[in-house]
Short mmCIF file of C-alpha atoms and ligand atoms in Angstrom, two decimals:
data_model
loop_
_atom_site.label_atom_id
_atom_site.label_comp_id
_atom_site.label_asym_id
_atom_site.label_seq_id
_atom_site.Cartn_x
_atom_site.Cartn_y
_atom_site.Cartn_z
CA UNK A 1 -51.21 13.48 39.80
CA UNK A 2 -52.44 16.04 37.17
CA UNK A 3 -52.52 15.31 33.87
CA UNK A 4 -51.33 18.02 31.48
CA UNK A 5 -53.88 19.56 29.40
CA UNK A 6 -53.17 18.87 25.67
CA UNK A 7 -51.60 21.51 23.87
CA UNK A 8 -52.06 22.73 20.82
CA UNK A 9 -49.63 24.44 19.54
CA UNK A 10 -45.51 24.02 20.29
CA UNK A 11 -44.47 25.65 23.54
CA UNK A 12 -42.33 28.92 22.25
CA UNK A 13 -40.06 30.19 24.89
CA UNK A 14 -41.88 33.45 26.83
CA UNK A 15 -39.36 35.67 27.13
CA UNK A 16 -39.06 37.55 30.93
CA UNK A 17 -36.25 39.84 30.32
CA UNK A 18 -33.94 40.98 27.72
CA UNK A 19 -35.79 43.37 25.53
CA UNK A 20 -38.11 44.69 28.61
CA UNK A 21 -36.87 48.16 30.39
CA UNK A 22 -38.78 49.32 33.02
CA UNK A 23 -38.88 53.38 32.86
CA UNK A 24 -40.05 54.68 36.23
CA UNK A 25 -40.25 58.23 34.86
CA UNK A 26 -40.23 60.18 31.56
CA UNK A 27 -36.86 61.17 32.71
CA UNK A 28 -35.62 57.55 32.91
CA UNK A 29 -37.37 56.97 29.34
CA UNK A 30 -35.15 59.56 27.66
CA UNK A 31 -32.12 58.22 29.52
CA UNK A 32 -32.62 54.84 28.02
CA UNK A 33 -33.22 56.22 24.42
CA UNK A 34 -30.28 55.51 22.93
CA UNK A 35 -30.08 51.56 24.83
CA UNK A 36 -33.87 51.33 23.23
CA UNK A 37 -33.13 52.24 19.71
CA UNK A 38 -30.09 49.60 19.82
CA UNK A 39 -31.79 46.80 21.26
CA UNK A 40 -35.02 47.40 18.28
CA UNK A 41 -32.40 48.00 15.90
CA UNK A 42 -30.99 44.61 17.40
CA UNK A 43 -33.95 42.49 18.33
CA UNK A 44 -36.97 44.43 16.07
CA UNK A 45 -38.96 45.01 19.24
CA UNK A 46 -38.36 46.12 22.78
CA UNK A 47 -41.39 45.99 25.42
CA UNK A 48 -41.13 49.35 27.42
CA UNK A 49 -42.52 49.06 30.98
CA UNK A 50 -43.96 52.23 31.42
CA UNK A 51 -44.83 54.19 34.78
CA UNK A 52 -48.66 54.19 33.98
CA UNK A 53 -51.23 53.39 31.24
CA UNK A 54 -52.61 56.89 30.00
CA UNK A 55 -52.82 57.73 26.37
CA UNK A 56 -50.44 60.75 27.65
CA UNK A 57 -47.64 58.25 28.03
CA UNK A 58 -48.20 56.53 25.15
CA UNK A 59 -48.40 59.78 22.59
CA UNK A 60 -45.00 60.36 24.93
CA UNK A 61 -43.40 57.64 24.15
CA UNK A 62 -44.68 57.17 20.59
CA UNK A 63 -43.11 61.05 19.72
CA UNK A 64 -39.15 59.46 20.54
CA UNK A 65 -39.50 56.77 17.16
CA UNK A 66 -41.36 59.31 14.96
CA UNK A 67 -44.23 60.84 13.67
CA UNK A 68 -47.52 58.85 14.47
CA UNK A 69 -49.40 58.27 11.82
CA UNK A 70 -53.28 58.32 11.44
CA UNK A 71 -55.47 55.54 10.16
CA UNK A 72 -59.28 55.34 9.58
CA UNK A 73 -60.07 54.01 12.46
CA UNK A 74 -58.18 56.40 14.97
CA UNK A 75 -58.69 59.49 16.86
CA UNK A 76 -57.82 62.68 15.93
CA UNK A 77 -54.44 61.76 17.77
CA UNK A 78 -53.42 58.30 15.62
CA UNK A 79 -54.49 56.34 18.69
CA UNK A 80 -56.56 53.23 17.94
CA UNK A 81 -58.55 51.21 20.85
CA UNK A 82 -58.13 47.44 20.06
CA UNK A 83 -60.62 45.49 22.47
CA UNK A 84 -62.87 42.85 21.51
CA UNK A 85 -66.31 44.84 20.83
CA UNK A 86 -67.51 41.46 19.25
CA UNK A 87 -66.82 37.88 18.91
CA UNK A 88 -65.82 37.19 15.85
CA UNK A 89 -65.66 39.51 11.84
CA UNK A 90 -69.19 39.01 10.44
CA UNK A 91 -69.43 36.12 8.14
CA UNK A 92 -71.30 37.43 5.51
CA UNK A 93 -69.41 40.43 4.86
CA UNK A 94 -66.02 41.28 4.21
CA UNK A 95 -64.08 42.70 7.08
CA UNK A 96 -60.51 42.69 7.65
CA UNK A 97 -60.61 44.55 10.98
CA UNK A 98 -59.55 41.48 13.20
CA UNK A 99 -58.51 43.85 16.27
CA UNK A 100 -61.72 44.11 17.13
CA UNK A 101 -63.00 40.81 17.63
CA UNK A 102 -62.01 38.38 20.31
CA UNK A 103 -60.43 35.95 17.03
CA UNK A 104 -56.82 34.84 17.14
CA UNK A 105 -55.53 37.06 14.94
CA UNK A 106 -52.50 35.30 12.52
CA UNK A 107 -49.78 36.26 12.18
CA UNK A 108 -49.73 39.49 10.03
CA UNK A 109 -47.66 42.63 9.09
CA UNK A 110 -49.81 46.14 10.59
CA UNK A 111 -50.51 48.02 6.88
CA UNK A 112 -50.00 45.29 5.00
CA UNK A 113 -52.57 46.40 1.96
CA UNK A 114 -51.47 50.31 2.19
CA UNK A 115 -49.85 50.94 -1.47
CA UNK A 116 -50.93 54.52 -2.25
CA UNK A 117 -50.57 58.19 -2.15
CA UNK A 118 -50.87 59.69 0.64
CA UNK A 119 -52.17 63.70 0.68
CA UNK A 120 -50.21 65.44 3.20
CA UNK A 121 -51.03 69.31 3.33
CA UNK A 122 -50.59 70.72 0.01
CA UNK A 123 -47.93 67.20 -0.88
CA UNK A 124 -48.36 63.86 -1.72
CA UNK A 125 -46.02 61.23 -0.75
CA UNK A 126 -45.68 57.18 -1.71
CA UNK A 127 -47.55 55.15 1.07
CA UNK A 128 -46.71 52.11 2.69
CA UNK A 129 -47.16 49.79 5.44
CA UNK A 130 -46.26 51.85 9.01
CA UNK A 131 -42.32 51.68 9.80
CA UNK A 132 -42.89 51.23 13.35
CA UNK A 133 -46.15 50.50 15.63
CA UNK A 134 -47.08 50.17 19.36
CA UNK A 135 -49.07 48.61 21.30
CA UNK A 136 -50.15 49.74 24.69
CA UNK A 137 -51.49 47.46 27.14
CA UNK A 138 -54.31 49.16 29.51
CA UNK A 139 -55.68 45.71 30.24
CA UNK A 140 -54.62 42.35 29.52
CA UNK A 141 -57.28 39.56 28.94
CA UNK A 142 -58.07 37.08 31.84
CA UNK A 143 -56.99 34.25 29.14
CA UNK A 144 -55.70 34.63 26.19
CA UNK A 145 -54.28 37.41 23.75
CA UNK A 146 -50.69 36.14 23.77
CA UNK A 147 -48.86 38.17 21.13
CA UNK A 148 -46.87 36.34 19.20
CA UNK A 149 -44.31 38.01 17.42
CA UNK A 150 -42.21 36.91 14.51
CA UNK A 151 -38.34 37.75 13.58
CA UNK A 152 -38.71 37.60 9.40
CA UNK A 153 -34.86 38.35 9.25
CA UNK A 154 -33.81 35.44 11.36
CA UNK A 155 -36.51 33.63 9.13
CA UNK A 156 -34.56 35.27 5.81
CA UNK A 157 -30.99 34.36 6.53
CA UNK A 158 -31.84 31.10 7.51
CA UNK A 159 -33.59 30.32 4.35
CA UNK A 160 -30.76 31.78 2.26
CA UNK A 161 -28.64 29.40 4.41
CA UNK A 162 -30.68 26.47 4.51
CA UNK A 163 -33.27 26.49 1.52
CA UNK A 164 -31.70 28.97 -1.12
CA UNK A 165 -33.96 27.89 -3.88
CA UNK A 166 -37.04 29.10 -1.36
CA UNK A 167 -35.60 31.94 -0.48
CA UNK A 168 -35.52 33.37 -3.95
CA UNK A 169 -38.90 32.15 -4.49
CA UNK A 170 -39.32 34.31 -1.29
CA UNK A 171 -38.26 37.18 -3.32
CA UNK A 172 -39.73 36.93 -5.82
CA UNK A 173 -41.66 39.99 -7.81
CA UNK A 174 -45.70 39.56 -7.52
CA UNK A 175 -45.06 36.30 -5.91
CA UNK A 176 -48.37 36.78 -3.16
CA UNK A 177 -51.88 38.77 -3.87
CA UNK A 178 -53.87 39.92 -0.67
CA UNK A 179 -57.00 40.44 -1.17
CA UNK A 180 -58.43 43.49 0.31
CA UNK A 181 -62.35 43.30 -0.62
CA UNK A 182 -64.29 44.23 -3.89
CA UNK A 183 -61.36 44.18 -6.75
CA UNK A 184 -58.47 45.32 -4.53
CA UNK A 185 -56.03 42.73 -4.72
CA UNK A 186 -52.06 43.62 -4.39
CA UNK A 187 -49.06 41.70 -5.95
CA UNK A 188 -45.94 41.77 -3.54
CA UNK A 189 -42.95 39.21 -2.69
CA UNK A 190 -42.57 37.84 0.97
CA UNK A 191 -39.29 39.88 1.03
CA UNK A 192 -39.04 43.65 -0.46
CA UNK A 193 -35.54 44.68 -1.46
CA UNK A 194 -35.54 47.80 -0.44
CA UNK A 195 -31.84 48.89 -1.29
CA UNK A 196 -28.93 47.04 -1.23
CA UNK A 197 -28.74 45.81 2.05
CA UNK A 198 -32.46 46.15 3.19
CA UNK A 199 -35.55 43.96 2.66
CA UNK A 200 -38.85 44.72 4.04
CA UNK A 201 -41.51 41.75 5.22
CA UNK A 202 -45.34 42.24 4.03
CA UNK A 203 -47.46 39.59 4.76
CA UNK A 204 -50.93 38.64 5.87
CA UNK A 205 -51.90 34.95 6.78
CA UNK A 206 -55.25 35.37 6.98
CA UNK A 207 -55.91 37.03 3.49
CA UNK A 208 -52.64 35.73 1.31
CA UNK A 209 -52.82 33.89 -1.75
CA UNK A 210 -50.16 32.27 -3.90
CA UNK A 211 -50.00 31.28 -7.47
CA UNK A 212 -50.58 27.68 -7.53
CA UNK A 213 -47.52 27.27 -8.96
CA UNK A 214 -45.60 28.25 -5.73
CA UNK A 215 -48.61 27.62 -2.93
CA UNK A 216 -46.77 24.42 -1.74
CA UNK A 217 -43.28 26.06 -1.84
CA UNK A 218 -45.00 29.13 0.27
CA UNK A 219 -47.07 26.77 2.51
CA UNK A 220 -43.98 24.72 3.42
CA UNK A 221 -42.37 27.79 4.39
CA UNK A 222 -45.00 29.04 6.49
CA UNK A 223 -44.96 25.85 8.03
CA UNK A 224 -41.37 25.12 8.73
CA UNK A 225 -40.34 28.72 9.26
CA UNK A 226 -43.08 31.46 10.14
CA UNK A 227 -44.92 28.59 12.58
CA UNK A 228 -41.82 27.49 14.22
CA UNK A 229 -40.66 28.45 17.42
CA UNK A 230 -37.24 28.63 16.05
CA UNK A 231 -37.93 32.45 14.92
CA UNK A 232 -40.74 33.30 17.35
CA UNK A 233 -41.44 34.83 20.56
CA UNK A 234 -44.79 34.84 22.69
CA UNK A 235 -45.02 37.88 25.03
CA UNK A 236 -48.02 38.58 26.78
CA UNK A 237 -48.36 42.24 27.24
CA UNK A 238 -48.99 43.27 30.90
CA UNK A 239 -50.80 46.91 32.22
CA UNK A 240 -48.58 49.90 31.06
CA UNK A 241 -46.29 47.87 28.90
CA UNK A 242 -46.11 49.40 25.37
CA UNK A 243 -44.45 47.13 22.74
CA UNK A 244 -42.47 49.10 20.12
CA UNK A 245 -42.14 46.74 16.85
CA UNK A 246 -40.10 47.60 13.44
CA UNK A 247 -42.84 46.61 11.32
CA UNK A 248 -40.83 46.27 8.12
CA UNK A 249 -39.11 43.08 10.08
CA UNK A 250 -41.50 41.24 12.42
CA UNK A 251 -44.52 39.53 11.65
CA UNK A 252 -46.92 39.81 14.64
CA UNK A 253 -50.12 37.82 15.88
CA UNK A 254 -52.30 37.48 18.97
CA UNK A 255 -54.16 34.72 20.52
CA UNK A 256 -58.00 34.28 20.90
CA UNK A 257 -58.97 36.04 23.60
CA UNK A 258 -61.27 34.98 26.04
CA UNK A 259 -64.62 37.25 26.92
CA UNK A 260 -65.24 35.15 30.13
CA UNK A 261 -63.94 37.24 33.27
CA UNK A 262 -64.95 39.60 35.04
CA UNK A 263 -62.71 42.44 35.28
CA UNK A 264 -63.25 44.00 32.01
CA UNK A 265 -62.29 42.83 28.33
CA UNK A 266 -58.83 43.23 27.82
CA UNK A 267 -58.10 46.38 26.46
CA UNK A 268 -54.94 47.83 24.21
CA UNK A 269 -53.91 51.08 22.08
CA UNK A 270 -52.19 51.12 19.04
CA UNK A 271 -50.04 54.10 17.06
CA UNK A 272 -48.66 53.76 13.81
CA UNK A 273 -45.18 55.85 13.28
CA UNK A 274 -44.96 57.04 9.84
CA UNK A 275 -42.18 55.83 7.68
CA UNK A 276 -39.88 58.49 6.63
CA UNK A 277 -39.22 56.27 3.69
CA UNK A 278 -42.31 56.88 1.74
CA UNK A 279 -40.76 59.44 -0.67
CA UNK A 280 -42.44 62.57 -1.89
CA UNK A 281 -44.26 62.49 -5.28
CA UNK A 282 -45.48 64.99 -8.08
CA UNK A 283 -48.16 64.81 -10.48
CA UNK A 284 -46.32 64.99 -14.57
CA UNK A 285 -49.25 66.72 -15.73
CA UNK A 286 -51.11 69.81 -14.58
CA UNK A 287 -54.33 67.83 -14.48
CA UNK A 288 -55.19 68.12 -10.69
CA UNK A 289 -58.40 66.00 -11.15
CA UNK A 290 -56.52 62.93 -10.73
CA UNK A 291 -55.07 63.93 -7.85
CA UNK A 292 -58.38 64.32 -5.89
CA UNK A 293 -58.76 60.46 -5.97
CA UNK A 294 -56.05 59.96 -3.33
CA UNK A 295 -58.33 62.47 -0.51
CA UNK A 296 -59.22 59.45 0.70
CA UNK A 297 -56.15 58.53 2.09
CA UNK A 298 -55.26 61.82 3.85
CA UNK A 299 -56.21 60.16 6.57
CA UNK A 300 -53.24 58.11 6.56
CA UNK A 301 -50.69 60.94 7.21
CA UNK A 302 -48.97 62.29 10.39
CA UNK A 303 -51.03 63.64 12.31
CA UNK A 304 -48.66 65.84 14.35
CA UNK A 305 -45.17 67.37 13.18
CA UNK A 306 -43.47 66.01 16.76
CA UNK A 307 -40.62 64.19 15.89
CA UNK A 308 -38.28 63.48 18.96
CA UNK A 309 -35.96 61.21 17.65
CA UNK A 310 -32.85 61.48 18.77
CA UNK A 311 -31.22 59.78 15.36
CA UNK A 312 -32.99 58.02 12.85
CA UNK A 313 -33.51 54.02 13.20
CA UNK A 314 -32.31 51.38 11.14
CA UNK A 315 -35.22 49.78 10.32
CA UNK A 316 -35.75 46.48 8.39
CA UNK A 317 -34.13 43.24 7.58
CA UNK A 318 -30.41 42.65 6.77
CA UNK A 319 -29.00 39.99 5.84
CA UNK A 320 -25.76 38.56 7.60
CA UNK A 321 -22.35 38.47 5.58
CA UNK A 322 -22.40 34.86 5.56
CA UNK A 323 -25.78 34.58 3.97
CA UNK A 324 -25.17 37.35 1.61
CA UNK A 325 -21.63 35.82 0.19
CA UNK A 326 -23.91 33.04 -0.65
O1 AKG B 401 -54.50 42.59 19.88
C1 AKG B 401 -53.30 42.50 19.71
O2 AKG B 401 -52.52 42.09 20.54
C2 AKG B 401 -52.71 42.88 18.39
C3 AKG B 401 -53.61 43.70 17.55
C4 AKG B 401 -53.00 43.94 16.21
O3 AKG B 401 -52.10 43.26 15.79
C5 AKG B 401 -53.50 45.05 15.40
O4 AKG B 401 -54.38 45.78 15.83
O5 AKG B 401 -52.98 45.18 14.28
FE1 FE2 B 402 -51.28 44.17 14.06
#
C-alpha cells in the first residue's frame, strides 16, 4: 500500500472551474468582457485561458482592465519576466525582488512599498500599490510554484463578525512598518479605508513588522485567518493562462519552485494596471527643485494611453451589510 507523503501545509481546495474562461479567440475575449469584469468584481480574480502564450496576447488582454503600468524592472512595454534566474535573494544584501529566485514567495500584496509621486509627462499624480496585475503563464514549473491566492475581504468581514476587537486593530492608522532597505520604512494599517464603503489590503509577510504592542494580536491573525484555507485558493497556473487579480483585495503567494527538470525553468510575465485612483497633485510653491526628486519614479507611470475598458471596475474590499451594521 503507499504511504502518503507527509504534508506540510493544510490541503486548500484547487479550484478547476468557476473563475477560469477559456477564450479561443480575441473575439471570444471581448465577448466575455462584461462576464469577466463581474466575476473579478465578484471573486477578485478570474484565470483567463488564453488561445496562446505571446506577450501580444498578454499586452491584449492587459489593455481591457486599464492602463499597464511600468516598473523598474520592466520593458519598455510594463512587461516583467518572473523566472527563477537564481536560487535564492543574496544573503548579505538586501533584496526584495523574490520573483526572481526559485524561494516560496509569502504571501504578499504586488506594490506594497509604492507611496510616492509619480511624474507623468508634464503631471504628477499620488502613487500607490498597482489596482490590478497579471500574471501570464509561458511555462509552469515541473514542481512547484503553486500560487496561492488570498481573499482579504472574506478575511475582513469575518473578523468584523467573529473577532471585532481584531478587526479594528486591523484598521488601525500606522499599525504595520515594511521595511524597504536603508531608512525606508512605511507606516500603514492591514485595511485602508478608502471611502466609505471601500478598504484596500497592503501587506507583505516577508518584510512586515508590528509594534510589539499588537505583534501577537497581528500574528494570531495571520495565523488563524491569512494561513487558513478558509479564505484561500491554490491555483497552479498552466501555459497561456493569464491570472487577472484586484490587487487592492487579494493577497497573493507562490510556492518554491523546483529547478530540477528538464524542460526549462518555469517561466511567467507580469503587468501592472495603473490605478485610476491615484489622484493628480500640484506643487503649493513655485519651487520646481523639489519636484525633481520624484524623476525617479517616472518609471512607475503608464506606459501607453490604451485604455479599453469597457466600464470602470469596482475594485477593492466591501464589507457585507451584516458586518457593517455591526
Ligand atoms: O511567481 C509567481 O507566481 C508570482 C510572482 C509574484 O507574485 C510577483 O512577481 O510579484
Ligand atoms: Fe506578486
Amino acid at each position: 500500500m503507499k504511504v502518503a507523503a507527509p504534508q506540510t501545509r493544510p490541503p486548500v481546495p484547487t479550484i478547476t472551474k468557476g473563475g477560469t474562461f477559456s477564450l479561443e479567440s480575441p473575439y471570444q475575449l471581448l465577448q466575455k468582457i462584461p462576464e469577466i469584469y463581474r466575476e473579478i468584481e465578484k471573486t477578485g480574480f478570474v484565470v483567463l485561458r488564453a488561445w496562446d502564450n505571446s506577450e501580444k496576447t498578454l499586452l491584449k488582454v492587459a489593455q481591457y482592465f486599464g492602463r499597464i503600468q511600468g516598473h523598474a524592472k520592466a520593458d519598455e512595454r510594463g512587461l516583467v519576466t518572473v523566472t527563477p534566474e537564481r536560487a535564492t535573494n543574496s544573503p548579505k544584501e538586501f533584496d526584495r525582488n523574490l520573483s526572481k529566485t526559485s524561494q516560496e514567495f509569502l504571501l504578499h500584496t504586488d506594490g506594497s512599498f509604492m507611496n510616492g509621486i509619480c511624474p507623468v509627462e508634464e503631471k504628477y499624480f499620488r502613487l500607490g500599490p498597482p489596482g490590478l496585475f497579471l500574471l501570464q503563464c509561458v511555462r509552469p514549473a515541473s514542481v512547484g510554484g503553486e500560487s496561492v491566492l488570498l481573499d482579504a475581504e472574506a478575511v475582513l468581514n469575518a473578523l468584523v463578525n467573529e473577532q471585532p476587537e481584531l478587526a479594528r486593530i486591523a484598521q488601525m492608522p500606522g499599525l504595520l512598518h515594511f521595511f524597504g532597505g536603508d531608512q525606508v520604512a512605511l507606516d500603514f494599517p492591514l485595511f485602508e479605508r478608502l471611502a466609505v464603503d471601500r478598504y484596500r489590503i497592503r501587506f507583505r509577510l516577508d518584510l512586515a513588522l508590528a509594534k510589539s504592542e499588537n505583534a501577537a494580536s497581528i500574528r494570531f491573525l495571520i495565523d488563524k485567518f491569512f494561513l487558513s484555507p478558509r479564505f484561500q485558493t491554490r491555483r497552479r497556473l498552466e501555459s497561456n493562462e493569464i491570472i487577472v487579480v484586484d490587487n487592492s483585495r487579494i493577497v497573493h503567494g507562490r510556492d518554491g519552485i523546483s529547478l530540477e527538470g528538464t524542460e526549462g525553468a518555469r517561466l511567467l510575465r507580469r503587468a501592472w494596471i495603473w490605478d485610476e485612483h491615484n489622484a493628480e497633485v500640484e506643487a503649493l510653491s513655485n519651487s520646481l527643485s523639489g519636484l525633481q526628486a520624484f524623476e525617479r519614479a517616472r518609471v512607475y507611470g503608464p506606459k501607453t494611453d490604451a485604455d479599453l475598458r469597457l466600464r470602470p471596475l469596482s475594485l477593492g474590499i466591501r464589507l457585507s451589510r451584516q458586518a457593517e451594521s455591526r
